[in-house]
Tab-separated table of C-alpha atoms and ligand atoms in Angstrom:
chain	number	residue	atom	x	y	z
A	1	MET	CA	84.073	106.619	98.597
A	2	THR	CA	85.739	108.491	101.786
A	3	ALA	CA	84.988	106.945	105.246
A	4	ALA	CA	83.004	110.153	106.119
A	5	ASP	CA	80.741	109.428	102.914
A	6	LEU	CA	80.354	105.829	104.118
A	7	LEU	CA	79.183	106.720	107.449
A	8	ALA	CA	76.569	109.142	105.793
A	9	GLU	CA	75.076	106.520	103.483
A	10	ARG	CA	71.511	105.867	104.212
A	11	ASP	CA	70.227	104.668	101.005
A	12	ARG	CA	71.309	100.965	101.239
A	13	THR	CA	73.126	98.792	103.873
A	14	LEU	CA	76.938	98.633	103.364
A	15	VAL	CA	78.796	95.426	103.365
A	16	MET	CA	81.967	95.121	105.707
A	17	GLY	CA	83.952	92.021	104.646
A	18	VAL	CA	86.109	90.183	107.412
A	19	VAL	CA	89.713	89.383	106.997
A	20	ASN	CA	90.692	87.723	110.298
A	21	VAL	CA	94.663	87.445	110.507
A	22	THR	CA	94.457	85.072	113.401
A	23	PRO	CA	95.394	81.279	113.852
A	24	ASP	CA	92.149	80.696	116.012
A	25	SER	CA	89.131	82.703	115.095
A	26	PHE	CA	85.993	80.687	115.329
A	27	SER	CA	84.690	81.473	111.906
A	28	ASP	CA	87.885	81.178	109.714
A	29	GLY	CA	90.746	80.428	112.050
A	30	GLY	CA	94.111	80.108	110.635
A	31	GLU	CA	92.712	80.286	107.040
A	32	TRP	CA	94.343	83.713	106.438
A	33	PHE	CA	97.044	83.812	108.932
A	34	GLU	CA	100.114	84.514	106.725
A	35	PRO	CA	100.057	88.202	105.620
A	36	ALA	CA	100.394	87.221	102.105
A	37	ALA	CA	97.299	84.791	102.191
A	38	ALA	CA	95.304	87.547	104.120
A	39	ILE	CA	96.215	90.090	101.557
A	40	ARG	CA	95.100	87.624	98.826
A	41	HIS	CA	91.723	87.096	100.677
A	42	GLY	CA	91.248	90.956	101.267
A	43	ARG	CA	91.647	91.523	97.512
A	44	ASP	CA	88.987	88.886	96.952
A	45	VAL	CA	86.867	90.411	99.576
A	46	TRP	CA	87.122	93.656	97.888
A	47	ALA	CA	86.717	92.403	94.355
A	48	ALA	CA	83.540	90.714	95.529
A	49	GLY	CA	81.843	94.085	96.423
A	50	ALA	CA	82.686	94.932	100.059
A	51	ASP	CA	82.321	98.637	100.977
A	52	ILE	CA	84.814	98.271	103.883
A	53	ILE	CA	87.487	95.472	104.550
A	54	ASP	CA	87.654	94.920	108.427
A	55	VAL	CA	91.093	93.577	109.140
A	56	GLY	CA	91.624	92.070	112.808
A	57	GLY	CA	94.516	90.266	114.453
A	58	GLU	CA	92.802	89.005	117.820
A	59	SER	CA	90.630	86.193	118.019
A	60	THR	CA	87.479	86.771	120.301
A	61	ARG	CA	86.593	83.185	120.401
A	62	PRO	CA	85.571	81.759	123.984
A	63	GLY	CA	88.951	81.033	125.750
A	64	ALA	CA	91.080	82.488	123.209
A	65	GLU	CA	94.509	83.747	124.549
A	66	ARG	CA	95.177	87.414	123.681
A	67	PRO	CA	98.073	88.028	121.346
A	68	SER	CA	100.823	90.581	122.477
A	69	VAL	CA	100.603	94.045	120.925
A	70	SER	CA	103.641	93.377	118.814
A	71	GLU	CA	102.157	90.058	117.776
A	72	GLU	CA	98.944	91.992	116.826
A	73	LEU	CA	100.784	94.441	115.035
A	74	ARG	CA	102.705	91.880	112.925
A	75	ARG	CA	99.557	90.436	111.960
A	76	VAL	CA	97.713	93.103	110.677
A	77	ILE	CA	99.907	96.009	109.442
A	78	PRO	CA	101.427	94.648	106.494
A	79	VAL	CA	97.934	93.443	105.437
A	80	ILE	CA	96.370	96.850	105.987
A	81	ARG	CA	99.108	98.868	104.310
A	82	GLU	CA	98.775	96.745	101.084
A	83	LEU	CA	95.143	96.840	100.902
A	84	ALA	CA	94.949	100.498	101.839
A	85	ALA	CA	97.436	101.148	99.052
A	86	GLU	CA	95.549	99.221	96.432
A	87	GLY	CA	92.407	101.420	97.188
A	88	ALA	CA	90.331	99.524	99.551
A	89	VAL	CA	88.502	101.301	102.312
A	90	VAL	CA	89.959	99.505	105.545
A	91	SER	CA	88.871	99.320	109.082
A	92	VAL	CA	91.056	97.744	112.005
A	93	ASP	CA	89.260	95.448	114.250
A	94	THR	CA	91.244	95.998	117.625
A	95	MET	CA	90.797	96.932	121.351
A	96	ARG	CA	94.238	98.552	121.611
A	97	ALA	CA	94.982	102.178	120.872
A	98	GLU	CA	98.322	101.378	119.960
A	99	VAL	CA	97.395	98.983	117.310
A	100	ALA	CA	94.487	101.315	116.089
A	101	GLU	CA	97.277	104.225	115.676
A	102	ALA	CA	99.630	101.994	113.735
A	103	ALA	CA	96.806	100.733	111.465
A	104	VAL	CA	95.531	104.334	110.695
A	105	ALA	CA	99.212	105.191	109.851
A	106	ALA	CA	99.191	102.094	107.498
A	107	GLY	CA	95.993	103.549	105.912
A	108	ALA	CA	92.975	102.250	107.910
A	109	VAL	CA	90.307	104.712	108.357
A	110	ILE	CA	87.810	103.455	110.620
A	111	VAL	CA	88.485	101.767	113.898
A	112	ASN	CA	86.116	98.955	115.047
A	113	ASP	CA	86.550	98.267	118.553
A	114	VAL	CA	84.460	95.303	120.005
A	115	SER	CA	85.075	96.615	123.462
A	116	GLY	CA	83.840	100.062	122.601
A	117	GLY	CA	86.645	101.571	124.255
A	118	HIS	CA	86.283	99.592	127.690
A	119	ALA	CA	89.392	97.402	127.158
A	120	ASP	CA	92.113	100.179	126.594
A	121	PRO	CA	91.821	103.480	128.300
A	122	ASP	CA	93.799	105.047	125.695
A	123	MET	CA	91.540	104.015	122.814
A	124	VAL	CA	88.827	106.714	123.239
A	125	PRO	CA	91.219	109.818	123.577
A	126	TYR	CA	92.987	108.478	120.709
A	127	VAL	CA	89.996	108.176	118.074
A	128	VAL	CA	88.674	111.530	119.490
A	129	GLY	CA	92.065	113.058	118.922
A	130	ALA	CA	92.383	111.645	115.478
A	131	ARG	CA	88.778	112.386	114.473
A	132	LEU	CA	88.339	108.773	113.008
A	133	PRO	CA	85.026	106.974	112.669
A	134	TYR	CA	84.569	104.680	115.492
A	135	ILE	CA	82.409	101.556	115.851
A	136	ALA	CA	81.841	100.856	119.574
A	137	MET	CA	80.256	97.380	120.125
A	138	HIS	CA	78.255	96.467	123.176
A	139	TRP	CA	80.673	94.569	125.392
A	140	ARG	CA	80.779	93.345	129.012
A	141	GLY	CA	84.159	91.761	129.280
A	142	HIS	CA	86.937	89.591	127.510
A	143	SER	CA	86.135	86.551	126.163
A	144	ALA	CA	87.296	84.396	129.318
A	145	GLU	CA	84.705	86.110	131.227
A	146	MET	CA	81.780	87.157	128.621
A	147	TYR	CA	79.678	83.960	129.078
A	148	ALA	CA	79.340	84.461	132.803
A	149	ARG	CA	78.294	88.085	132.036
A	150	ALA	CA	75.456	86.723	129.679
A	151	VAL	CA	72.995	87.433	132.166
A	152	TYR	CA	69.789	89.884	131.393
A	153	ASP	CA	66.387	90.482	132.635
A	154	ASP	CA	65.578	92.286	129.424
A	155	VAL	CA	68.366	91.879	126.906
A	156	LEU	CA	66.955	94.515	124.340
A	157	GLU	CA	66.510	97.071	127.099
A	158	GLU	CA	69.757	96.294	128.811
A	159	VAL	CA	71.954	96.508	125.574
A	160	CYS	CA	70.084	99.681	124.547
A	161	ARG	CA	70.839	101.308	127.896
A	162	GLU	CA	74.517	100.217	128.160
A	163	LEU	CA	75.114	101.259	124.608
A	164	ALA	CA	73.150	104.735	125.106
A	165	SER	CA	75.358	105.162	128.342
A	166	ARG	CA	78.379	104.381	126.360
A	167	ARG	CA	77.346	106.741	123.453
A	168	ASP	CA	76.806	109.416	125.898
A	169	GLU	CA	80.373	108.800	127.425
A	170	LEU	CA	82.103	108.773	124.015
A	171	LEU	CA	80.514	112.006	122.802
A	172	GLY	CA	81.011	113.486	126.257
A	173	ALA	CA	84.828	112.741	125.774
A	174	GLY	CA	84.766	114.864	122.406
A	175	LEU	CA	83.930	112.257	119.692
A	176	ALA	CA	81.943	113.794	116.848
A	177	GLU	CA	78.400	112.688	116.634
A	178	ASP	CA	78.690	111.968	113.046
A	179	LEU	CA	81.692	109.633	113.414
A	180	LEU	CA	80.034	107.060	115.824
A	181	VAL	CA	78.582	103.671	114.785
A	182	LEU	CA	76.860	101.429	117.590
A	183	ASP	CA	76.901	97.649	117.404
A	184	PRO	CA	74.657	95.427	119.740
A	185	GLY	CA	77.517	92.778	119.726
A	186	LEU	CA	75.802	89.529	118.727
A	187	GLY	CA	77.611	86.415	120.433
A	188	PHE	CA	79.497	88.566	122.871
A	189	ALA	CA	78.175	88.164	126.256
A	190	LYS	CA	74.886	86.839	124.860
A	191	THR	CA	73.484	83.520	124.499
A	192	ALA	CA	71.600	82.303	121.656
A	193	ASP	CA	68.303	83.459	123.052
A	194	HIS	CA	69.699	86.879	123.607
A	195	ASN	CA	71.082	87.161	120.058
A	196	TRP	CA	67.579	86.052	118.629
A	197	ALA	CA	65.869	88.594	120.910
A	198	LEU	CA	67.840	91.469	119.598
A	199	LEU	CA	67.704	90.262	115.970
A	200	ALA	CA	63.968	90.250	116.321
A	201	ALA	CA	63.991	93.917	117.423
A	202	LEU	CA	66.687	95.414	114.892
A	203	PRO	CA	64.271	98.672	114.218
A	204	ARG	CA	64.331	99.445	117.910
A	205	LEU	CA	68.174	100.125	117.748
A	206	HIS	CA	67.569	103.172	115.780
A	207	HIS	CA	66.591	104.885	119.040
A	208	LEU	CA	70.310	105.028	119.802
A	209	GLY	CA	70.241	107.732	117.172
A	210	HIS	CA	73.371	106.456	115.411
A	211	PRO	CA	74.167	104.303	112.275
A	212	ILE	CA	74.159	100.680	113.224
A	213	LEU	CA	76.365	97.803	112.546
A	214	LEU	CA	75.413	94.084	112.810
A	215	GLY	CA	77.826	91.359	113.207
A	216	ALA	CA	75.902	87.956	113.103
A	217	SER	CA	78.130	86.250	110.304
A	218	ARG	CA	78.747	82.697	111.028
A	219	LYS	CA	78.056	82.926	114.781
A	220	ALA	CA	77.107	79.807	116.886
A	221	PHE	CA	73.481	80.568	117.105
A	222	LEU	CA	73.243	80.362	113.360
A	223	GLY	CA	74.482	77.000	113.240
A	224	ARG	CA	71.897	75.492	115.369
A	225	VAL	CA	69.009	76.676	113.230
A	226	GLY	CA	66.818	73.944	111.948
A	227	ARG	CA	69.040	71.266	113.413
A	228	PRO	CA	67.094	68.284	115.083
A	229	PRO	CA	68.048	68.063	118.999
A	230	GLY	CA	71.096	66.078	119.429
A	231	GLU	CA	72.470	66.788	115.982
A	232	PRO	CA	75.885	68.989	116.209
A	233	PRO	CA	75.481	72.486	114.978
A	234	ARG	CA	76.458	73.240	111.325
A	235	PRO	CA	80.232	74.254	111.124
A	236	PRO	CA	81.012	77.892	110.740
A	237	ALA	CA	81.794	77.918	106.910
A	238	GLU	CA	78.252	76.417	106.273
A	239	ARG	CA	76.428	79.227	108.073
A	240	ASP	CA	76.510	81.528	105.244
A	241	LEU	CA	72.914	81.172	103.972
A	242	GLU	CA	71.716	81.738	107.644
A	243	THR	CA	74.035	84.616	107.655
A	244	ALA	CA	72.456	86.178	104.581
A	245	ALA	CA	69.057	85.751	106.112
A	246	THR	CA	70.060	88.134	108.953
A	247	SER	CA	71.833	90.666	106.455
A	248	VAL	CA	68.310	90.621	104.822
A	249	MET	CA	66.811	91.370	108.342
A	250	ALA	CA	69.357	94.130	108.976
A	251	ALA	CA	68.701	95.766	105.521
A	252	MET	CA	64.957	95.554	105.832
A	253	ALA	CA	65.509	97.402	109.178
A	254	GLY	CA	67.630	99.961	107.692
A	255	LEU	CA	70.859	99.200	109.509
A	256	TRP	CA	73.808	100.835	108.297
A	257	CYS	CA	76.168	98.044	107.726
A	258	VAL	CA	76.388	94.134	108.018
A	259	ARG	CA	79.892	92.528	108.948
A	260	VAL	CA	80.222	89.421	107.027
A	261	HIS	CA	82.658	86.516	105.745
A	262	ASP	CA	80.878	85.840	102.494
A	263	VAL	CA	80.704	89.214	100.739
A	264	ALA	CA	79.751	87.966	97.241
A	265	ARG	CA	76.523	86.300	98.403
A	266	THR	CA	75.712	89.105	100.952
A	267	VAL	CA	76.037	91.594	98.101
A	268	ARG	CA	73.480	89.516	95.918
A	269	ALA	CA	71.110	89.064	98.988
A	270	LEU	CA	70.973	92.854	99.774
A	271	ALA	CA	70.549	93.783	95.969
A	272	VAL	CA	67.149	91.832	96.274
A	273	VAL	CA	66.183	94.327	99.122
A	274	GLU	CA	67.453	97.192	97.439
A	275	ALA	CA	65.480	96.133	94.140
A	276	ALA	CA	62.315	95.677	96.283
A	277	GLN	CA	62.882	99.027	98.008
A	278	ALA	CA	63.150	100.947	94.746
A	279	HIS	CA	59.467	99.594	93.877
A	280	ALA	CA	58.293	100.623	97.474
A	281	PRO	CA	54.879	102.570	97.377
A	282	VAL	CA	55.315	106.059	97.913
A	283	GLU	CA	53.978	106.846	101.631
A	284	GLU	CA	50.862	108.881	102.019
A	285	GLY	CA	52.089	112.527	102.689
A	286	ALA	CA	55.415	112.108	101.032
A	287	ARG	CA	53.705	112.502	97.514
B	301	PMM	N1	82.385	89.898	115.648
B	301	PMM	C1	83.478	89.447	115.747
B	301	PMM	C2	84.849	90.318	115.504
B	301	PMM	N2	84.421	91.563	115.213
B	301	PMM	N3	83.084	93.463	115.306
B	301	PMM	C3	82.060	94.210	115.320
B	301	PMM	N4	81.846	95.424	115.209
B	301	PMM	N5	80.917	93.348	115.385
B	301	PMM	C4	81.038	92.080	115.700
B	301	PMM	O1	79.833	91.269	115.981
B	301	PMM	C5	82.151	91.500	115.634
B	301	PMM	C6	83.387	92.083	115.343
B	301	PMM	C7	83.771	88.115	115.823
B	301	PMM	O2	83.484	87.397	114.764
B	301	PMM	P1	84.698	86.662	113.818
B	301	PMM	O3	85.670	85.844	114.755
B	301	PMM	O4	84.190	86.037	112.896
B	301	PMM	O5	85.562	87.935	113.297
């Protein structure tokens, strides 16, 4: 499938598999830090049924130091080059235009930018000129400052308003309508309560008029579900069942894609939704 076909997919929710080539991501930090290990992991993610492999070289965990551009390139480019050459559809998870450009030259076909273009003024002109599918996430600042900015009167209303204004700016800058994906940015300048409020209202995100991607996988708020007060949260690698529940919620809400670490189980969970949807009653008026 081409990236354009993937963006047009409406019959099922796609699965984006995470490959973090970082020493310090909260969810899988260090596991795939060496390019050869990341490539092996990417192959497994693809074989497990991912529609897209998202390769990133910068951790966004709170307090993480930003890598230099050259270090970010060193991490992601060999991994993207190899996985794309083997036929995978690859997105690059970066806030930097320079990294996006090198990633695309190495075979990436989608740019996933957690800053929605806010972190690097060169990013939007680059993706517009390159006519690339662009995933713009709701963002209020780099990890060092994002928790101070997790302040909302009405998180759903404010995230939708800020995403809508970003959408208008991106389209105004010349990005083609059918190349833009939006993402509410769970865990980014959001407390657990904010994440739950957004999860509870996923169908409302369709008002934005673009495909929606959800990134809930292994995030801290899921580690606290069902834990008695005083007990530590479940560690990230033990949050895949809770993640699958959020993926089912996303699919039931008709979202475009879920970004997850455990692709194999996500594919199985979403197959349940697809099987049920294939037997859905025909709506009155559609007969
Ligand atoms: N979350 C992370 C990284 N990249 N991209 C998008 N579009 N949405 C997200 O929610 C998102 C992302 C952080 O999670 P990780 O450290 O497990 O990759």
